[in-house]
Amino acid sequence: MSSEAAAPSIRRLHTHEQVLAGIQQRILGSRLVAGDALPAERDLADSLGSSLSGIRKALRVLESLGLIRDEAGNWVLTGNSTTALANLLRLRMALAGFRLTDLVEVRVQLERSAATRAAEAATSQDLGRLRDILENMSEPGISTNRFNALDTEFHVALARASHNALAVELMQSLRDAVQAGMTTAFASITDWPGTAHRLHEEHDAVLDAIETGDGALAARRIGAHVTDFYRAAG
Amino acid sequence: MSSEAAAPSIRRLHTHEQVLAGIQQRILGSRLVAGDALPAERDLADSLGSSLSGIRKALRVLESLGLIRDEAGNWVLTGNSTTALANLLRLRMALAGFRLTDLVEVRVQLERSAATRAAEAATSQDLGRLRDILENMSEPGISTNRFNALDTEFHVALARASHNALAVELMQSLRDAVQAGMTTAFASITDWPGTAHRLHEEHDAVLDAIETGDGALAARRIGAHVTDFYRAAG
């Protein structure tokens, strides 16, 4: 078992992983931040002991993932793309065959944590944004697609209100990863106006608890809201 | 805000994202599982409306990420690599500048959830594995590096005992992503034998609670264990 767990660290690293590791070392050493240019390809090849063609291949992978971009001939670090993580998580979820119940469990934990922290940390701007989204969700005759989009916005805005950047990224990625499933679930709802009304009231009750600073109540309410939705969607 | 949140879905997708989306559609439609071959490059190009060179570039990205591999001239889906997710998460963490407190918060939630579920779901094999790891951690004169590796094993085995595959992957990825930080934290401990003894006892107390089926107690204990470690590591 020891040897199984140790395997990832002793197997040979791919070139792009070496480049990743090298870049990471430079970033963590506070030498590079988002917006900064990477060293020249030739310098990277020398310092990482790799061929120039290997480095170029690795840089193209990073570019394709949206982690660096070409700016007037220089590779510049981007710092705001969650797309790569969402794409990869989505594909991994499909390939690894995660069960929906696994995802719901992880989501409920992240949502509960976000609600608890938001009750302490949300600014009036955060709360105003959440109120705005809820107002849009209560439009009469709202379509399932628009409701679903606003629903995603609400849960991501809630994570944002917890002021935990990693939680925001994971929430957005998990949500993106199940977007197709969510669309199907929404489309299969028979009493849509009644469901939209109930879901809106549940969001509203979560936000009420956050506004009064009752994190434990907010956590219970959002946990039940997410669990019930998936149970109903079957 | 609506337009900001909607932006990711309306911007033009990169070719590799189109390929990802196309592959995902095939997998989700139960037409492809890990081990299956992708359609021929020419067929992918036709069905996704892309150039052959665009498809080849995208496939190389997927290969570099360890998601597909070349098998006798066919691209075959791999289904067991968490390396790509860990690499990407590590780089995103460095680039996005997630704070350590953000990471600790997310980890505590995942650990609590894993401990709660493990108390219900762990098999005798899961418990035996966790006991074995703890026994190895109590070796007299154990080095910080070996202890750190076993510590990772323990927390990943705990997630495994919860039988939530997504939680295992996130736990492993988050742990890989902070490996450098953990090594530094362990190296900075002054009273190492005393700390190793205390950490071992904390793990032991968590496992005791899981073995008696007390999920709430296990969750409290592992939450305190993780929070205290990072507080002490400062």
PDB file of C-alpha atoms in Angstrom, chain B residues 19 22-24 26-27 31-32 36-48 52 55 59 68 73-77:
ATOM      1  CA  VAL B  19     -13.364  18.234 -28.703  1.00  0.00           C
ATOM      2  CA  GLY B  22     -17.857  16.268 -28.081  1.00  0.00           C
ATOM      3  CA  ILE B  23     -16.047  13.448 -26.312  1.00  0.00           C
ATOM      4  CA  GLN B  24     -17.977  14.129 -23.132  1.00  0.00           C
ATOM      5  CA  ARG B  26     -20.262  10.481 -26.336  1.00  0.00           C
ATOM      6  CA  ILE B  27     -19.190   9.270 -22.888  1.00  0.00           C
ATOM      7  CA  ARG B  31     -21.230   5.152 -25.855  1.00  0.00           C
ATOM      8  CA  LEU B  32     -17.661   5.380 -24.515  1.00  0.00           C
ATOM      9  CA  ASP B  36     -12.580   2.427 -25.296  1.00  0.00           C
ATOM     10  CA  ALA B  37     -11.058   3.923 -28.414  1.00  0.00           C
ATOM     11  CA  LEU B  38     -12.050   7.388 -29.610  1.00  0.00           C
ATOM     12  CA  PRO B  39     -13.489   7.736 -33.127  1.00  0.00           C
ATOM     13  CA  ALA B  40     -10.865   8.205 -35.852  1.00  0.00           C
ATOM     14  CA  GLU B  41      -9.372  11.708 -36.113  1.00  0.00           C
ATOM     15  CA  ARG B  42     -11.052  12.265 -39.476  1.00  0.00           C
ATOM     16  CA  ASP B  43     -14.471  11.284 -38.045  1.00  0.00           C
ATOM     17  CA  LEU B  44     -13.988  13.587 -35.056  1.00  0.00           C
ATOM     18  CA  ALA B  45     -13.055  16.428 -37.405  1.00  0.00           C
ATOM     19  CA  ASP B  46     -16.168  15.838 -39.507  1.00  0.00           C
ATOM     20  CA  SER B  47     -18.595  15.447 -36.623  1.00  0.00           C
ATOM     21  CA  LEU B  48     -17.212  18.415 -34.681  1.00  0.00           C
ATOM     22  CA  LEU B  52      -7.886  17.802 -38.850  1.00  0.00           C
ATOM     23  CA  ILE B  55      -8.373  17.975 -33.795  1.00  0.00           C
ATOM     24  CA  LEU B  59      -5.869  15.316 -28.907  1.00  0.00           C
ATOM     25  CA  ILE B  68      -6.097   9.574 -23.504  1.00  0.00           C
ATOM     26  CA  GLY B  73      -2.408   3.926 -33.422  1.00  0.00           C
ATOM     27  CA  ASN B  74      -5.764   4.410 -31.671  1.00  0.00           C
ATOM     28  CA  TRP B  75      -6.568   7.036 -29.064  1.00  0.00           C
ATOM     29  CA  VAL B  76      -7.890   5.202 -26.015  1.00  0.00           C
ATOM     30  CA  LEU B  77      -9.598   6.775 -23.022  1.00  0.00           C
TER      31      LEU B  77
END
